[in-house]
mmCIF file of C-alpha atoms in Angstrom:
data_model
loop_
_atom_site.group_PDB
_atom_site.id
_atom_site.type_symbol
_atom_site.label_atom_id
_atom_site.label_comp_id
_atom_site.label_asym_id
_atom_site.label_seq_id
_atom_site.Cartn_x
_atom_site.Cartn_y
_atom_site.Cartn_z
ATOM 1 C CA UNK A 1 -45.686 68.420 37.443
ATOM 2 C CA UNK A 2 -45.705 69.923 33.594
ATOM 3 C CA UNK A 3 -43.644 68.773 30.570
ATOM 4 C CA UNK A 4 -43.552 69.979 26.846
ATOM 5 C CA UNK A 5 -44.347 67.197 24.101
ATOM 6 C CA UNK A 6 -41.615 67.150 22.224
ATOM 7 C CA UNK A 7 -41.760 68.477 18.046
ATOM 8 C CA UNK A 8 -40.449 66.014 15.335
ATOM 9 C CA UNK A 9 -39.925 67.248 12.181
ATOM 10 C CA UNK A 10 -42.571 65.483 9.286
ATOM 11 C CA UNK A 11 -41.670 63.701 6.712
ATOM 12 C CA UNK A 12 -43.659 65.880 3.679
ATOM 13 C CA UNK A 13 -43.090 63.262 1.114
ATOM 14 C CA UNK A 14 -44.623 60.576 3.403
ATOM 15 C CA UNK A 15 -47.621 62.422 5.349
ATOM 16 C CA UNK A 16 -51.161 62.221 4.139
ATOM 17 C CA UNK A 17 -51.867 65.548 5.993
ATOM 18 C CA UNK A 18 -50.336 68.217 3.176
ATOM 19 C CA UNK A 19 -49.696 71.622 5.604
ATOM 20 C CA UNK A 20 -47.808 70.296 8.605
ATOM 21 C CA UNK A 21 -44.383 70.857 9.276
ATOM 22 C CA UNK A 22 -43.797 68.095 12.731
ATOM 23 C CA UNK A 23 -45.513 65.633 15.481
ATOM 24 C CA UNK A 24 -45.515 65.619 18.574
ATOM 25 C CA UNK A 25 -45.070 63.240 20.789
ATOM 26 C CA UNK A 26 -45.820 62.556 24.608
ATOM 27 C CA UNK A 27 -41.720 61.928 25.237
ATOM 28 C CA UNK A 28 -39.894 62.739 28.814
ATOM 29 C CA UNK A 29 -37.090 61.498 30.347
ATOM 30 C CA UNK A 30 -36.845 59.547 33.413
ATOM 31 C CA UNK A 31 -33.619 59.597 35.366
ATOM 32 C CA UNK A 32 -31.980 56.581 36.995
ATOM 33 C CA UNK A 33 -29.139 56.609 39.587
ATOM 34 C CA UNK A 34 -26.490 53.754 38.739
ATOM 35 C CA UNK A 35 -23.250 53.264 40.828
ATOM 36 C CA UNK A 36 -21.679 55.315 37.864
ATOM 37 C CA UNK A 37 -23.923 58.163 38.073
ATOM 38 C CA UNK A 38 -27.162 59.418 36.555
ATOM 39 C CA UNK A 39 -28.489 57.635 33.556
ATOM 40 C CA UNK A 40 -31.510 59.409 31.892
ATOM 41 C CA UNK A 41 -33.841 57.259 29.364
ATOM 42 C CA UNK A 42 -36.697 58.695 27.168
ATOM 43 C CA UNK A 43 -40.043 57.295 27.664
ATOM 44 C CA UNK A 44 -42.984 57.403 25.515
ATOM 45 C CA UNK A 45 -46.344 57.452 28.130
ATOM 46 C CA UNK A 46 -48.124 55.712 26.303
ATOM 47 C CA UNK A 47 -52.087 55.235 27.022
ATOM 48 C CA UNK A 48 -52.320 52.531 24.485
ATOM 49 C CA UNK A 49 -49.048 50.658 26.680
ATOM 50 C CA UNK A 50 -50.965 47.982 29.077
ATOM 51 C CA UNK A 51 -47.299 47.910 31.132
ATOM 52 C CA UNK A 52 -44.162 49.914 31.055
ATOM 53 C CA UNK A 53 -41.569 48.171 28.915
ATOM 54 C CA UNK A 54 -37.751 49.527 28.139
ATOM 55 C CA UNK A 55 -34.881 47.899 26.459
ATOM 56 C CA UNK A 56 -33.084 45.078 28.235
ATOM 57 C CA UNK A 57 -29.563 47.003 27.497
ATOM 58 C CA UNK A 58 -31.167 49.657 30.274
ATOM 59 C CA UNK A 59 -31.353 46.719 32.969
ATOM 60 C CA UNK A 60 -28.020 45.795 32.332
ATOM 61 C CA UNK A 61 -27.278 49.525 32.935
ATOM 62 C CA UNK A 62 -28.860 48.890 36.317
ATOM 63 C CA UNK A 63 -26.597 45.024 36.996
ATOM 64 C CA UNK A 64 -30.331 42.879 36.148
ATOM 65 C CA UNK A 65 -30.351 40.296 36.006
ATOM 66 C CA UNK A 66 -32.414 40.749 33.022
ATOM 67 C CA UNK A 67 -34.123 37.132 32.205
ATOM 68 C CA UNK A 68 -34.565 36.538 36.201
ATOM 69 C CA UNK A 69 -37.587 38.672 36.277
ATOM 70 C CA UNK A 70 -40.847 37.735 35.782
ATOM 71 C CA UNK A 71 -41.999 37.082 32.093
ATOM 72 C CA UNK A 72 -44.287 37.846 29.793
ATOM 73 C CA UNK A 73 -44.947 37.796 26.268
ATOM 74 C CA UNK A 74 -46.386 40.560 24.711
ATOM 75 C CA UNK A 75 -48.461 41.494 21.677
ATOM 76 C CA UNK A 76 -47.041 45.236 20.328
ATOM 77 C CA UNK A 77 -48.254 47.018 16.610
ATOM 78 C CA UNK A 78 -46.985 44.398 14.815
ATOM 79 C CA UNK A 79 -48.291 41.372 16.513
ATOM 80 C CA UNK A 80 -45.845 39.494 16.928
ATOM 81 C CA UNK A 81 -45.030 37.991 20.727
ATOM 82 C CA UNK A 82 -42.583 39.707 22.393
ATOM 83 C CA UNK A 83 -40.771 38.917 25.847
ATOM 84 C CA UNK A 84 -40.266 40.810 28.561
ATOM 85 C CA UNK A 85 -38.909 39.826 32.314
ATOM 86 C CA UNK A 86 -40.093 42.536 34.998
ATOM 87 C CA UNK A 87 -38.083 43.504 37.675
ATOM 88 C CA UNK A 88 -39.139 46.379 40.401
ATOM 89 C CA UNK A 89 -36.993 49.269 39.945
ATOM 90 C CA UNK A 90 -36.046 53.494 41.397
ATOM 91 C CA UNK A 91 -36.412 55.882 38.692
ATOM 92 C CA UNK A 92 -37.418 60.078 38.837
ATOM 93 C CA UNK A 93 -39.889 61.605 37.082
ATOM 94 C CA UNK A 94 -39.465 64.940 37.018
ATOM 95 C CA UNK A 95 -37.041 64.861 40.311
ATOM 96 C CA UNK A 96 -40.145 62.092 41.868
ATOM 97 C CA UNK A 97 -38.142 59.522 42.650
ATOM 98 C CA UNK A 98 -40.532 56.333 43.117
ATOM 99 C CA UNK A 99 -40.807 52.199 42.497
ATOM 100 C CA UNK A 100 -41.979 51.133 39.581
ATOM 101 C CA UNK A 101 -42.154 47.339 37.798
ATOM 102 C CA UNK A 102 -40.972 47.510 34.482
ATOM 103 C CA UNK A 103 -40.591 44.733 32.107
ATOM 104 C CA UNK A 104 -37.017 44.977 29.834
ATOM 105 C CA UNK A 105 -37.375 43.378 26.647
ATOM 106 C CA UNK A 106 -34.561 42.629 24.598
ATOM 107 C CA UNK A 107 -37.360 43.001 21.730
ATOM 108 C CA UNK A 108 -37.657 46.836 22.266
ATOM 109 C CA UNK A 109 -34.454 47.216 19.588
ATOM 110 C CA UNK A 110 -36.268 48.580 17.017
ATOM 111 C CA UNK A 111 -38.302 51.251 18.970
ATOM 112 C CA UNK A 112 -36.741 54.808 20.023
ATOM 113 C CA UNK A 113 -38.506 55.112 23.003
ATOM 114 C CA UNK A 114 -39.195 52.571 26.639
ATOM 115 C CA UNK A 115 -43.129 53.018 26.611
ATOM 116 C CA UNK A 116 -44.825 54.174 30.385
ATOM 117 C CA UNK A 117 -47.736 52.177 30.176
ATOM 118 C CA UNK A 118 -50.990 51.828 32.324
ATOM 119 C CA UNK A 119 -49.846 49.476 34.680
ATOM 120 C CA UNK A 120 -46.769 50.587 36.325
ATOM 121 C CA UNK A 121 -47.077 54.004 35.295
ATOM 122 C CA UNK A 122 -50.346 55.154 34.757
ATOM 123 C CA UNK A 123 -51.930 53.241 38.083
ATOM 124 C CA UNK A 124 -49.255 56.084 39.736
ATOM 125 C CA UNK A 125 -49.980 59.383 38.695
ATOM 126 C CA UNK A 126 -53.373 61.204 37.187
ATOM 127 C CA UNK A 127 -52.135 62.141 33.267
ATOM 128 C CA UNK A 128 -53.576 65.295 31.416
ATOM 129 C CA UNK A 129 -52.898 65.210 27.450
ATOM 130 C CA UNK A 130 -53.477 68.794 26.513
ATOM 131 C CA UNK A 131 -52.511 68.355 23.209
ATOM 132 C CA UNK A 132 -53.044 72.418 21.675
ATOM 133 C CA UNK A 133 -50.744 73.302 24.592
ATOM 134 C CA UNK A 134 -48.480 71.453 23.908
ATOM 135 C CA UNK A 135 -48.391 69.940 27.870
ATOM 136 C CA UNK A 136 -48.711 66.694 29.245
ATOM 137 C CA UNK A 137 -49.085 67.716 33.609
ATOM 138 C CA UNK A 138 -48.293 64.996 36.082
ATOM 139 C CA UNK A 139 -50.102 64.844 39.714
ATOM 140 C CA UNK A 140 -49.534 61.796 42.140
ATOM 141 C CA UNK A 141 -52.340 59.363 42.357
ATOM 142 C CA UNK A 142 -53.874 58.989 45.424
ATOM 143 C CA UNK A 143 -56.423 56.370 45.922
ATOM 144 C CA UNK A 144 -56.560 52.403 45.472
#
C-alpha cells in the first residue's frame, strides 16, 4: 500500500535553503475503533525512533489505564528522560487492522504527531521511502 508524503510550508525567514517552499514528511493517518466510533490519529513513520510512542491522550480515548502499562524511560532529541507506558493496541493503517505494542507518554505534548518506530512497526512492515516520488510504500513483512 502506498501513502503520499505530506507537504508543509517552510518559513523562508528561518530556512537555510533559499529556494525551498515546502517540507515533505512521512506522516500518515492511523485509525482506532472506539466505543464512540473511529478515532483518526496522525503519526510520523520515523526510522530513527526505537519504539512506537503516542500521546497519552490517545490512550485515554482508548480507555487505557496508561500507567498500568509496561514502563520505559526513553530519550528523544532533547536528551531529557521521558516516560512511556506500553500497551498492546489494535489500529488500522491503510485499512489493515493489526496489533501493535505502543508506548503512551504524557511527555509527548509538545510533539505534533505520534511516532511509528523500529520495534512495533518496522518489524511488522517493509517500509520504502521514495522522497523524490513523494511516496511511502508499506508491504507486509513475513518472517521472523
